[in-house]
mmCIF file of C-alpha atoms in Angstrom:
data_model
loop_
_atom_site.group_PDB
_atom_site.id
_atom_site.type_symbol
_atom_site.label_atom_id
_atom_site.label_comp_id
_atom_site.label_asym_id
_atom_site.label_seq_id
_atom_site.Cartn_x
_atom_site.Cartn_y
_atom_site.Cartn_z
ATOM 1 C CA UNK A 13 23.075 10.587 20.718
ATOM 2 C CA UNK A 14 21.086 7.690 19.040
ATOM 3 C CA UNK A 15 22.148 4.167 18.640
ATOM 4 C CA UNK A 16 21.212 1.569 15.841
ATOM 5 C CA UNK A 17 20.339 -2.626 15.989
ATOM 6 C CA UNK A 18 19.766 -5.012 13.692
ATOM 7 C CA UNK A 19 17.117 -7.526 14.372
ATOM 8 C CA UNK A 20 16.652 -10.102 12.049
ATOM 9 C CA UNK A 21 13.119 -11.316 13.075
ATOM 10 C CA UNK A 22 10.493 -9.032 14.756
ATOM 11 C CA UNK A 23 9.822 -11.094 17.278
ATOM 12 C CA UNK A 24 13.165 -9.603 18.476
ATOM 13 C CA UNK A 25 11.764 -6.579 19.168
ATOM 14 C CA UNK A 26 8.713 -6.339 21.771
ATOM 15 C CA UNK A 27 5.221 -6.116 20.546
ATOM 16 C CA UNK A 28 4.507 -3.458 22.970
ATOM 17 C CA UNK A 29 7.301 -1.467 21.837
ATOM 18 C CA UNK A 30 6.370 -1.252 18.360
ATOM 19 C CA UNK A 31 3.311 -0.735 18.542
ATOM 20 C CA UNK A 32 4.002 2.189 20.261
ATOM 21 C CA UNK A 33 5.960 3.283 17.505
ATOM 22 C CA UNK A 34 3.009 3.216 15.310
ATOM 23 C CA UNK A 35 -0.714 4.362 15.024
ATOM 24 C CA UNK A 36 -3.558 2.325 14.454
ATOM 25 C CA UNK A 37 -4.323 4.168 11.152
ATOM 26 C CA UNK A 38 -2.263 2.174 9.158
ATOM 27 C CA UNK A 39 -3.087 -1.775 9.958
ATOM 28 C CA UNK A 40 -0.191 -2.694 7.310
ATOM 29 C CA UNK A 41 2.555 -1.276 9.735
ATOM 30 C CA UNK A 42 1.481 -3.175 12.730
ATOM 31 C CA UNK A 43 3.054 -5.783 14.391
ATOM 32 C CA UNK A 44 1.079 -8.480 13.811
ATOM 33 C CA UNK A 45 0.629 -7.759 10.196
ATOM 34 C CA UNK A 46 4.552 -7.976 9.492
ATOM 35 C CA UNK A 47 4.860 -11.269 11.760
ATOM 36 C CA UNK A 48 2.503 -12.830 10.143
ATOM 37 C CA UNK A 49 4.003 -11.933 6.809
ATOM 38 C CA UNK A 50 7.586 -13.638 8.399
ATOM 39 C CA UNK A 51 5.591 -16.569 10.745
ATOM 40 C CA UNK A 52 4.054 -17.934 6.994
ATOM 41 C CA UNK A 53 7.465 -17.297 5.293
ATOM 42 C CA UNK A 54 5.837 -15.202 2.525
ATOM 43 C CA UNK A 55 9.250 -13.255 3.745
ATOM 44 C CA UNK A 56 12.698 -14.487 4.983
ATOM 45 C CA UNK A 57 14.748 -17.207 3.745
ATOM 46 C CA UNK A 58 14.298 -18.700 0.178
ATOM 47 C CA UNK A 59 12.334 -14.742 -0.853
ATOM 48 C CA UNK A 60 13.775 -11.812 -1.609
ATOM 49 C CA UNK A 61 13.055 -10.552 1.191
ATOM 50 C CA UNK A 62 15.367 -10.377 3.825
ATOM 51 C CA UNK A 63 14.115 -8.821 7.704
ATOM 52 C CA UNK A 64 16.571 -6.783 9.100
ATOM 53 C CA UNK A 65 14.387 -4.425 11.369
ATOM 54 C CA UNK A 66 15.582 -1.319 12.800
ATOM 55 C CA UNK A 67 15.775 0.022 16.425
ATOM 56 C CA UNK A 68 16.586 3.076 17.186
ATOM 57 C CA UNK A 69 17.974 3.780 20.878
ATOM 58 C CA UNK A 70 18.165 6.731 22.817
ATOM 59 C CA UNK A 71 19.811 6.948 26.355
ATOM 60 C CA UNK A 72 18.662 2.930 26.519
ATOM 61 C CA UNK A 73 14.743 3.380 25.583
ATOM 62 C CA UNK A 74 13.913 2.711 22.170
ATOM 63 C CA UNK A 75 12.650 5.541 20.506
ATOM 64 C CA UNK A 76 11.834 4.448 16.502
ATOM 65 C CA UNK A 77 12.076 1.133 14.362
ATOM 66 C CA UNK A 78 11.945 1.233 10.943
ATOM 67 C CA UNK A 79 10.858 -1.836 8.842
ATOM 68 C CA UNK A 80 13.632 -2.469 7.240
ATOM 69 C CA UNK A 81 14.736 -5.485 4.424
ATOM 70 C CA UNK A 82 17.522 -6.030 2.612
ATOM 71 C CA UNK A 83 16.199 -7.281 -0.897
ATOM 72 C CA UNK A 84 17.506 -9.331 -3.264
ATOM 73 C CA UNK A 85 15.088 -8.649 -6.257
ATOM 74 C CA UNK A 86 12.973 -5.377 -7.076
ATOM 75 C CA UNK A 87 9.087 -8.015 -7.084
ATOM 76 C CA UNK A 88 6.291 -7.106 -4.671
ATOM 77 C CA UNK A 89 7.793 -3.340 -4.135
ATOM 78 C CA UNK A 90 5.627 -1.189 -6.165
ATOM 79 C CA UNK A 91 8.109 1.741 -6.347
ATOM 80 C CA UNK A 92 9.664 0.424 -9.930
ATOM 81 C CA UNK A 93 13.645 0.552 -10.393
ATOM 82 C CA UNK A 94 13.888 -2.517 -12.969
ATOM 83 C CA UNK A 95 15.366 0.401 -15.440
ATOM 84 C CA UNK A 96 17.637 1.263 -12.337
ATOM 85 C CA UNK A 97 18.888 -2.190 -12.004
ATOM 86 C CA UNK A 98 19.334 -2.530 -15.622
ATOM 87 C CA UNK A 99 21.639 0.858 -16.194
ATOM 88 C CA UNK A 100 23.803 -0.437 -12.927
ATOM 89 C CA UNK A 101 24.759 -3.826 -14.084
ATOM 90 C CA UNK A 102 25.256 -2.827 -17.685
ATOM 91 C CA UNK A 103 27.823 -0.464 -16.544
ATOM 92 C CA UNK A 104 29.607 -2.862 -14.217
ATOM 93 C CA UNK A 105 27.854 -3.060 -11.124
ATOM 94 C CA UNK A 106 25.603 -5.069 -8.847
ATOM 95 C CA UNK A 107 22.257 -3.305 -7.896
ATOM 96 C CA UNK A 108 21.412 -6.077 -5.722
ATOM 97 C CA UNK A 109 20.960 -6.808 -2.677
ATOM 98 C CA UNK A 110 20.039 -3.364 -1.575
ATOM 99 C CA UNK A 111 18.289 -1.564 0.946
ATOM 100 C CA UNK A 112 14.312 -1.508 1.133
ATOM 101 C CA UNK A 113 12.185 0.309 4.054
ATOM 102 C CA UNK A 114 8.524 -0.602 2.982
ATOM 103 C CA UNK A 115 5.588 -3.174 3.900
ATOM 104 C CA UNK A 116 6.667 -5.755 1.998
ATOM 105 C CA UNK A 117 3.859 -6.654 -1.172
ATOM 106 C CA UNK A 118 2.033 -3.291 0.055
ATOM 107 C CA UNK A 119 1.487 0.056 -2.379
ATOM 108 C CA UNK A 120 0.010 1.423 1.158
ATOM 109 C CA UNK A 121 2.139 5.254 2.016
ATOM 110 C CA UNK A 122 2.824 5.649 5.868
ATOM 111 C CA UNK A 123 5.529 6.710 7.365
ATOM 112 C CA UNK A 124 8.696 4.269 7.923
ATOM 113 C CA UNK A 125 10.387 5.569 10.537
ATOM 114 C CA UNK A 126 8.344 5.218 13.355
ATOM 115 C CA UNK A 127 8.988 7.102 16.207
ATOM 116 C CA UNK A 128 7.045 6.645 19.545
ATOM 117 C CA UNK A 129 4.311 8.398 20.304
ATOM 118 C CA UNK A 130 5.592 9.562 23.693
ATOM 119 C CA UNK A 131 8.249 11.125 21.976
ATOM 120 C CA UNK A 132 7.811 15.451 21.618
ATOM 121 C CA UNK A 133 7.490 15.892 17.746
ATOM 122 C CA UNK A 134 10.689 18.595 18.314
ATOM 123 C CA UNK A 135 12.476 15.350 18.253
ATOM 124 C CA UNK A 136 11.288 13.869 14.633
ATOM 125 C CA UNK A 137 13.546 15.587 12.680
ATOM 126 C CA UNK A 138 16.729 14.349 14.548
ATOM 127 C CA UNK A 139 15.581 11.384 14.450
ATOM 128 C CA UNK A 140 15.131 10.913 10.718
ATOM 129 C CA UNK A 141 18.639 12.996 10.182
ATOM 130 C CA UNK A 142 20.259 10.552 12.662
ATOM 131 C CA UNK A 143 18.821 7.658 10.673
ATOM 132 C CA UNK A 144 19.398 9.174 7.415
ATOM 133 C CA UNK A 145 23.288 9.056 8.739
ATOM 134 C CA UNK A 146 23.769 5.406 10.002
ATOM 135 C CA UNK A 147 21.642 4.817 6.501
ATOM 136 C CA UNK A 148 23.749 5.989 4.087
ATOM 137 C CA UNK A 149 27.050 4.651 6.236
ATOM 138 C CA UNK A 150 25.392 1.178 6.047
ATOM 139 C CA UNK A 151 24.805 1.501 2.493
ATOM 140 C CA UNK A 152 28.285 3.063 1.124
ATOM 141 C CA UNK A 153 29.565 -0.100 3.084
ATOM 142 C CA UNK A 154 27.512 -2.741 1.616
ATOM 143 C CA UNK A 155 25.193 -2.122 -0.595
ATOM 144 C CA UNK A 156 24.416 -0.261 -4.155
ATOM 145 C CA UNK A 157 20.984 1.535 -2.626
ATOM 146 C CA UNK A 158 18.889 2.024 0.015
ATOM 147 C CA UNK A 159 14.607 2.832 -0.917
ATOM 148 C CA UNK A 160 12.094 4.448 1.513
ATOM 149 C CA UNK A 161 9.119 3.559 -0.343
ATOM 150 C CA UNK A 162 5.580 4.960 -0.049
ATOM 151 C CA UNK A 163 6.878 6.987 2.814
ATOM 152 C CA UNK A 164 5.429 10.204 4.560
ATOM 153 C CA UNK A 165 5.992 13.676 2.564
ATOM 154 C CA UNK A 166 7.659 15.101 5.597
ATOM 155 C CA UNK A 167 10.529 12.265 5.984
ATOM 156 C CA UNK A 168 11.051 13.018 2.170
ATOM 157 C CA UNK A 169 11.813 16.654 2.833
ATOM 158 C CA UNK A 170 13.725 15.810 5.800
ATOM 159 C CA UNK A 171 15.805 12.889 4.166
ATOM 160 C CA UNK A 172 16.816 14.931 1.124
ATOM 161 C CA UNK A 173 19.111 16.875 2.868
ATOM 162 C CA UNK A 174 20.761 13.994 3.715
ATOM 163 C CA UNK A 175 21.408 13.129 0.288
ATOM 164 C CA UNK A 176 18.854 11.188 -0.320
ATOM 165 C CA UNK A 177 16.342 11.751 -3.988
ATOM 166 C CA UNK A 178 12.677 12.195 -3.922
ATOM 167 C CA UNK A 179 10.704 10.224 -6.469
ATOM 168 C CA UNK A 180 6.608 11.394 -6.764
ATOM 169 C CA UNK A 181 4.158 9.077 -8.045
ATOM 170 C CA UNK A 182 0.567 8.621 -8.199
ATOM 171 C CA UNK A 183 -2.247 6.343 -6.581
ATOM 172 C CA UNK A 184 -6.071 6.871 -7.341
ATOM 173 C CA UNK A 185 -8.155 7.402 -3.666
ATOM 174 C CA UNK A 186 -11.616 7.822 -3.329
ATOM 175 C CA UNK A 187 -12.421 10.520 -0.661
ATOM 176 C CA UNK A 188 -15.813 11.077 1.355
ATOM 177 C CA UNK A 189 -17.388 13.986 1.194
ATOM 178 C CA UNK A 190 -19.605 13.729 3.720
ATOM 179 C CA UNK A 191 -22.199 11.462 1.512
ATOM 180 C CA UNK A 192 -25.046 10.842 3.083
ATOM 181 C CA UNK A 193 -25.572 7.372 0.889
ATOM 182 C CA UNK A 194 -24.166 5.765 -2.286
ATOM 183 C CA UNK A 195 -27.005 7.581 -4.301
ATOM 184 C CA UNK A 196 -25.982 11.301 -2.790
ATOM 185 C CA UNK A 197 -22.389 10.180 -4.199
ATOM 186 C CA UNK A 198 -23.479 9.658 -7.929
ATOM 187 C CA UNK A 199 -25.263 12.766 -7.936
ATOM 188 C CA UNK A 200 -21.757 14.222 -7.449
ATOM 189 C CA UNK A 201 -20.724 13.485 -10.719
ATOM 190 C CA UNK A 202 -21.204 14.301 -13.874
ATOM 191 C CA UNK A 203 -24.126 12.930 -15.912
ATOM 192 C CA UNK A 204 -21.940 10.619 -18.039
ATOM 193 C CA UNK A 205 -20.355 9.180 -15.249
ATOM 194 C CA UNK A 206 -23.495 8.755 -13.068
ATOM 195 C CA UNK A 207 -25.293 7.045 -15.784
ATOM 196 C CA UNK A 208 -22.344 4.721 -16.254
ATOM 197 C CA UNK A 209 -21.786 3.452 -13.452
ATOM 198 C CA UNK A 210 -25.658 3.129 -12.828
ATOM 199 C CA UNK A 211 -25.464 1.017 -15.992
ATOM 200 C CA UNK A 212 -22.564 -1.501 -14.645
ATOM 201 C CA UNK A 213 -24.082 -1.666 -11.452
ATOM 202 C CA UNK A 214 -27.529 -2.450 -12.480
ATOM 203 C CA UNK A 215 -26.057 -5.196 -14.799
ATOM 204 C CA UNK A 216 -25.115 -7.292 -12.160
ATOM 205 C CA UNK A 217 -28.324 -7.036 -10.271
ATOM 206 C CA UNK A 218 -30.359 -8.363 -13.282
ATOM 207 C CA UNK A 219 -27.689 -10.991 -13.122
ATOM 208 C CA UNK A 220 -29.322 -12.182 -10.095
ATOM 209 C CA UNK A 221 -25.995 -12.095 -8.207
ATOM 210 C CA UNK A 222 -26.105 -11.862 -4.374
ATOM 211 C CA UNK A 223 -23.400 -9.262 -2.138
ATOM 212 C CA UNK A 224 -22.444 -10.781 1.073
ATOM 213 C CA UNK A 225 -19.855 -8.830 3.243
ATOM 214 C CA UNK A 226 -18.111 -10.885 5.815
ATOM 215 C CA UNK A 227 -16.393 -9.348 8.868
ATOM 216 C CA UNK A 228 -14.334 -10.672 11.589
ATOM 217 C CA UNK A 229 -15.735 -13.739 13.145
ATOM 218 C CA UNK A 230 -18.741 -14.023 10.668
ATOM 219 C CA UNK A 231 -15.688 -14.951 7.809
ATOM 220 C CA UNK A 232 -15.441 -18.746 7.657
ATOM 221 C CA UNK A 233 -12.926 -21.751 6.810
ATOM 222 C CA UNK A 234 -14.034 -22.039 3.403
ATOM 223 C CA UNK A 235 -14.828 -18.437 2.874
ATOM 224 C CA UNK A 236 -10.863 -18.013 3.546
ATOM 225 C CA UNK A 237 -10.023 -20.763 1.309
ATOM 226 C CA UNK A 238 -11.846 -19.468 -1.300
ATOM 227 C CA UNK A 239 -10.625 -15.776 -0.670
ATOM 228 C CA UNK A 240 -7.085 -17.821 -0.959
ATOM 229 C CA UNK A 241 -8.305 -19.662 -3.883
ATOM 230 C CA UNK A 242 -9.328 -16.077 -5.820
ATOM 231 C CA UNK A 243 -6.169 -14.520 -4.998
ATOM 232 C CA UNK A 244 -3.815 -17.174 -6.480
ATOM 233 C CA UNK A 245 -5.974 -17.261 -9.388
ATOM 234 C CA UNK A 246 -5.516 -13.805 -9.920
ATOM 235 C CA UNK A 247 -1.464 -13.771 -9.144
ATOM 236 C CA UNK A 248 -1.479 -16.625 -11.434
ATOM 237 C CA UNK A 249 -2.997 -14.731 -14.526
ATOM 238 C CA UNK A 250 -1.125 -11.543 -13.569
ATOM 239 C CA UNK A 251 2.256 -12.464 -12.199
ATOM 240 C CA UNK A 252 2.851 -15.944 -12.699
ATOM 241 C CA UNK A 253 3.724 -16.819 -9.158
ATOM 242 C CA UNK A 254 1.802 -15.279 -5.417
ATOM 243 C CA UNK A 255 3.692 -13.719 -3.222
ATOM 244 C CA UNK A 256 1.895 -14.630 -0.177
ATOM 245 C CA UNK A 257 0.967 -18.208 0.792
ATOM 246 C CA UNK A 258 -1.697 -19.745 2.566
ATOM 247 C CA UNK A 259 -0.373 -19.936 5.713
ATOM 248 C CA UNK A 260 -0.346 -16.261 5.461
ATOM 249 C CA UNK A 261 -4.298 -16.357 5.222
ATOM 250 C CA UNK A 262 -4.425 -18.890 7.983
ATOM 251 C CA UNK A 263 -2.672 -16.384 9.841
ATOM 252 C CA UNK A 264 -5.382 -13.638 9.346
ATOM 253 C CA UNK A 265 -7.961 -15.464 10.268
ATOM 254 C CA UNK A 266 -6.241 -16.657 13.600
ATOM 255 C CA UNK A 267 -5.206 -12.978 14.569
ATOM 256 C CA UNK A 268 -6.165 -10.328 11.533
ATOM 257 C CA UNK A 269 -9.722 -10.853 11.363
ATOM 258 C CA UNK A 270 -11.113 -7.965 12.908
ATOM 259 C CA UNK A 271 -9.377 -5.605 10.663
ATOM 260 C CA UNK A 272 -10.878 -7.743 7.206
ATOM 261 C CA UNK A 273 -13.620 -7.200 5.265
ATOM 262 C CA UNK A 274 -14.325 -9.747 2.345
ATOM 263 C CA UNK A 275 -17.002 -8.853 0.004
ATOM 264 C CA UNK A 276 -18.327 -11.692 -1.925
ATOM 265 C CA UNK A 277 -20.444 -12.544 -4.982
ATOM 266 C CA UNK A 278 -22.716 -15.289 -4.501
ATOM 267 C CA UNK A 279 -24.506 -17.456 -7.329
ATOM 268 C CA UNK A 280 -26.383 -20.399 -6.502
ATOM 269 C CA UNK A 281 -25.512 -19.835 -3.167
ATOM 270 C CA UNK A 282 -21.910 -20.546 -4.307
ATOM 271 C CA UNK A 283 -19.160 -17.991 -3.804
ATOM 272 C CA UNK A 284 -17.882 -16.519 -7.494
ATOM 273 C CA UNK A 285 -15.876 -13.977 -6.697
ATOM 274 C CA UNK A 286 -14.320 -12.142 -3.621
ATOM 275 C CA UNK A 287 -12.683 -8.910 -3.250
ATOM 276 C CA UNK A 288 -10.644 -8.366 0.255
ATOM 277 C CA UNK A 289 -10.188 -5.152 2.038
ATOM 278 C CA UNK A 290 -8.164 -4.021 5.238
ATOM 279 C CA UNK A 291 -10.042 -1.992 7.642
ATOM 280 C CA UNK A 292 -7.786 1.001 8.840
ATOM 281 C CA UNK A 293 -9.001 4.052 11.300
ATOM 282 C CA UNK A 294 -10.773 5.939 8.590
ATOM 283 C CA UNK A 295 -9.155 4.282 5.492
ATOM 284 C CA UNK A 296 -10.675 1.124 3.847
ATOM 285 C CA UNK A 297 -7.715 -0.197 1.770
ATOM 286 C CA UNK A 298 -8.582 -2.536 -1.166
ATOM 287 C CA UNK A 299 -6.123 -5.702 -1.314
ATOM 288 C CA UNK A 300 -6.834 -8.960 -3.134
ATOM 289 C CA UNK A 301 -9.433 -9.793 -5.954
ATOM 290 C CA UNK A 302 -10.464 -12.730 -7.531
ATOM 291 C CA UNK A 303 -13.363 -14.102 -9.627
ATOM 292 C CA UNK A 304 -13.775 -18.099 -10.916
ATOM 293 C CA UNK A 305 -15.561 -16.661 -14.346
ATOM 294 C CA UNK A 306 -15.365 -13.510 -15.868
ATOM 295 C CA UNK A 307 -18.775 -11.419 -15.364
ATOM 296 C CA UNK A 308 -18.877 -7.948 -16.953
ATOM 297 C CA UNK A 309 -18.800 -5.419 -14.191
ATOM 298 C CA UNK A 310 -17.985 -7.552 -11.438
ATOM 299 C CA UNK A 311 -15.010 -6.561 -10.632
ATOM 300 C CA UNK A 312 -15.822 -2.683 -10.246
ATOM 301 C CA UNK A 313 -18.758 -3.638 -8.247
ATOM 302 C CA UNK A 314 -16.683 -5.575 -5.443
ATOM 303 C CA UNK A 315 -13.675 -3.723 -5.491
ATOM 304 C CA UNK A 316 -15.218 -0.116 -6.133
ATOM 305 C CA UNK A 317 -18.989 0.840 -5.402
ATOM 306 C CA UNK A 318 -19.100 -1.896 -2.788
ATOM 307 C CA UNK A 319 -16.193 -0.432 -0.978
ATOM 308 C CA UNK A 320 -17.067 3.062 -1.491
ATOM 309 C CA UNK A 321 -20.886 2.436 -0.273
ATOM 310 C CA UNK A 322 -19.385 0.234 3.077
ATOM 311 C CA UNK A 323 -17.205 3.836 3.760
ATOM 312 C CA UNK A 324 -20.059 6.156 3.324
ATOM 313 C CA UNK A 325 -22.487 3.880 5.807
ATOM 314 C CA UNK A 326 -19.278 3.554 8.539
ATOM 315 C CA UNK A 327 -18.299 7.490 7.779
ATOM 316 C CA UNK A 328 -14.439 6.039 6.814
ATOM 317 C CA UNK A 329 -12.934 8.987 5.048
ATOM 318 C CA UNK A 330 -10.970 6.942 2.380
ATOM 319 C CA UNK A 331 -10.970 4.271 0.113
ATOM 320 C CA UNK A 332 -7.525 3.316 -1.090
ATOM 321 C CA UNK A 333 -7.569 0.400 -4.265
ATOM 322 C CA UNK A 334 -4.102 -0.301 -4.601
ATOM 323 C CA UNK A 335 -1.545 0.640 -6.891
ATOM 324 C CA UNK A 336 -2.858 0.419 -10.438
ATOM 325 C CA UNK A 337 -4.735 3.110 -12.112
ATOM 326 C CA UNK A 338 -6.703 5.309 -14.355
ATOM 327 C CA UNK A 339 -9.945 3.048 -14.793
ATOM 328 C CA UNK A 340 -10.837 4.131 -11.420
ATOM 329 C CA UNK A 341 -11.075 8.063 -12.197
ATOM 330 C CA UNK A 342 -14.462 7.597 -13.777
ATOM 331 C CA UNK A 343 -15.225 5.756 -10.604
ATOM 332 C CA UNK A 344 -14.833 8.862 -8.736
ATOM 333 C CA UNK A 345 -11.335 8.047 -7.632
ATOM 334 C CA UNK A 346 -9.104 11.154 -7.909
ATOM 335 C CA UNK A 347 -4.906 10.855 -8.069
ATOM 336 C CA UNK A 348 -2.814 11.651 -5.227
ATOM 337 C CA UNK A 349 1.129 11.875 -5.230
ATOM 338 C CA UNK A 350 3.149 8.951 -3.601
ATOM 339 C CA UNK A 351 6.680 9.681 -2.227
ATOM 340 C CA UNK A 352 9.843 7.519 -1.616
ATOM 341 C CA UNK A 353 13.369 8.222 -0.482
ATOM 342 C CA UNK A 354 16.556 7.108 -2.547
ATOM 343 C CA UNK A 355 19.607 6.577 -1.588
ATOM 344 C CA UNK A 356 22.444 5.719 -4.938
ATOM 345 C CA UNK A 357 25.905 4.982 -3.305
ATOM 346 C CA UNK A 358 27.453 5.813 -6.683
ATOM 347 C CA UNK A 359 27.416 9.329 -6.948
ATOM 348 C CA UNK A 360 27.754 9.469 -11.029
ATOM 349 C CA UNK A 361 24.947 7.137 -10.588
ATOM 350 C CA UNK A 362 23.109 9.288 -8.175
ATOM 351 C CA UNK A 363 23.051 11.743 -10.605
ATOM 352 C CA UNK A 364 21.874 9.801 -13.273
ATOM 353 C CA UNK A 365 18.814 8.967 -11.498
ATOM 354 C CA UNK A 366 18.516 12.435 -10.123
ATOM 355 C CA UNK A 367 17.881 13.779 -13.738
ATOM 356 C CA UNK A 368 15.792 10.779 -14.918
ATOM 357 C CA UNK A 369 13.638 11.842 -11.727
ATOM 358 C CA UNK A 370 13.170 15.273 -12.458
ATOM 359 C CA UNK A 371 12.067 14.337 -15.651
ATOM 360 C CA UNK A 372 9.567 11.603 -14.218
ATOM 361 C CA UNK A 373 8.098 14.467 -12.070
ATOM 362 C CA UNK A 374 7.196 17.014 -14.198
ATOM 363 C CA UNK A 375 5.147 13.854 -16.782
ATOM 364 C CA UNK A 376 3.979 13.230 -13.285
ATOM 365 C CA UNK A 377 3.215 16.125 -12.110
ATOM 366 C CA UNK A 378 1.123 17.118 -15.278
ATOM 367 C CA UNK A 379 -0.580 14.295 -15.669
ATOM 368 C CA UNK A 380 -2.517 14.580 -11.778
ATOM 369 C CA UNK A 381 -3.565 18.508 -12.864
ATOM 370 C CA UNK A 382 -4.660 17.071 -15.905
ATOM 371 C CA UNK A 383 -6.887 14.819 -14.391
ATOM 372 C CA UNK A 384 -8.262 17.283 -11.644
ATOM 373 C CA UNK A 385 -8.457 19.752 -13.822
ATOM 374 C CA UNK A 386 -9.821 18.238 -17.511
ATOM 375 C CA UNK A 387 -10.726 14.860 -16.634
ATOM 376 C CA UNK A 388 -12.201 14.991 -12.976
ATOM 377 C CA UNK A 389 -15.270 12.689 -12.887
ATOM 378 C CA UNK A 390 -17.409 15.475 -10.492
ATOM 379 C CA UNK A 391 -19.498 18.052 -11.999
ATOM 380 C CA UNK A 392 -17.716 21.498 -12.291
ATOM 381 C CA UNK A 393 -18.112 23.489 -9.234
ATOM 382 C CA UNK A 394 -20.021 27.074 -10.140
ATOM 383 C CA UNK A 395 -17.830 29.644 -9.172
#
């Protein structure tokens, strides 16, 4: 019933076409966004990742496409299986190059099979199992494993019946609650938290440092070379090496810059810091940070209670900060599970990872009612 094609570039595959395939909720998945990632080679040849997009064909009209790589390395994924990669080759095998469905650098969840929206929704699910099939006959032929990272909890439920293991994890998301300011938010939380975060925050106004937020055509040359500059400084400290380039921020600002917001700290009229965020439907997502000095509270204050006080005044619904972690629950960011899709060729294998994820779910899975239970930032709710 459904057919399958390779495409290894996206400009292979009409704009129009996938973007009906996808909703504007999720800037990461749309067109432009991956082409830019592949115009800059920040992906392709000489990276580890490889495009090998998906279309998915149905009586000759294309009804899904799936961002699809093969990958070489397990860097810029997110979704951890270093350990994975590890147990495979010490017991004769080779974990790479394998399968990865994802945004490539991007701890953003979506779903990766998009279908198109004209499609009835009675359809999804033979879809996905149609997928799931030509999947897992592509793998067993040429690869150890195929990944469906940060993907939608439905297409998890779907794809393991087809074989395929579910691995939870957790990201910290702030959620509106219909604040009327920044001010009506702190008075959400506990006393402890309200007067700590009134603390940091304060400190960097008697540091006499000036906020500027920059927007689509108000962001400048040299406020995206410095946004560059702050993000390879921070890749360099963290990683050693950046994964995108700066042809990749040229990029942006040609054809990206209506979905950016850059939030700067100014001293001396002089830009210090920057913190960039993607503008989504009614998610703000938090991307790249950077400072040129180290200023005590500065980085909570551009990447947190600046983003969270832009959501309340637009009514967004969501601030996402990325993929790392705990520091922001006294922030008033609360966990939420992650899902992915796995797909181990080797069947002993398979099961090895099977148990080592059943394990991983239940630490996992304790540690989020933990938090919302024991640790939750918000006063108590009177019952």
């Amino acid at each position: 019933m459904y057919s399958f094609l390779l495409h290894k570039s996206i400009s292979n595959i009409s704009k129009k076409i996938w973007d009906e395939c996808t909703t504007d909720q999720n800037p990461f998945l749309s067109y432009i966004f991956l082409k830019n990632l592949e115009d800059s080679r920040s992906i392709g040849a000489g990276t580890s990742w490889i495009p090998n997009y998906v279309t998915i064909t149905n009586k000759d009209i294309i009804v899904a496409v799936c961002p699809m790589y093969i990958k070489l390395d397990s860097q810029g994924e997110y979704i951890f299986d270093h350990a994975w990669a590890n147990a495979y080759h010490n017991a004769g095998g080779e974990y790479y190059p394998k399968i990865q469905l994802s945004v490539p650098f991007t701890p953003v969840a979506g779903n990766r099979i998009l279908i198109n929206k004209n499609i009835f929704k009675t359809e999804y699910k033979n879809i996905i199992e149609a997928f799931a099939k030509y999947l897992i006959k592509l793998t067993n032929n040429n690869y150890s494993s195929a990944h469906i990272t940060f993907c939608s909890y439905d297409e998890c439920k779907t794809l393991e019946n087809k074989n395929f293991l579910t691995r939870i994890g957790e990201q910290f998301h702030w959620k509106n609650a219909n604040y009327h300011n920044f001010n009506d938010f702190l008075n959400s939380l506990n006393s402890r938290k309200r007067k700590a975060i009134s603390k940091e925050r304060n400190y960097i106004q008697n540091e006499n440092i000036k906020i500027i937020h920059k927007s689509g055509k108000d962001i400048t040359h040299e406020d995206w070379d410095s946004m560059y500059d702050f993000y390879q400084n921070t890749t360099d400290k963290k990683w050693g090496k950046a994964y995108l380039n700066k042809e990749f921020f040229n990029l942006l600002a040609k054809n990206f810059s209506e979905k950016i917001l850059i939030i700067f700290a100014q001293e001396n009229n002089t830009h210090i810091a920057g913190a960039m965020h993607i503008i989504g439907k009614k998610t703000l997502f938090g991307r790249y940070w950077g400072a040129y000095t180290h200023i005590k509270y500065l980085h909570f204050e551009l990447c947190y209670y600046q983003a969270i006080d832009w959501a309340i005044k637009n009514k967004y619904s969501f601030v996402e900060g990325g993929a790392q972690g705990p520091h922001k629950i006294q922030r008033g960011y609360l966990p939420e599970k992650t899902y992915s899709s796995h797909y181990i060729a080797d069947k002993n294998f398979r099961k090895a990872v099977q148990n080592f994820l059943l394990e991983e779910s239940k630490i996992i899975n304790n540690d989020i009612s933990l938090i919302k239970e024991k640790y939750t930032p918000f006063k108590k709710k009177i019952s």
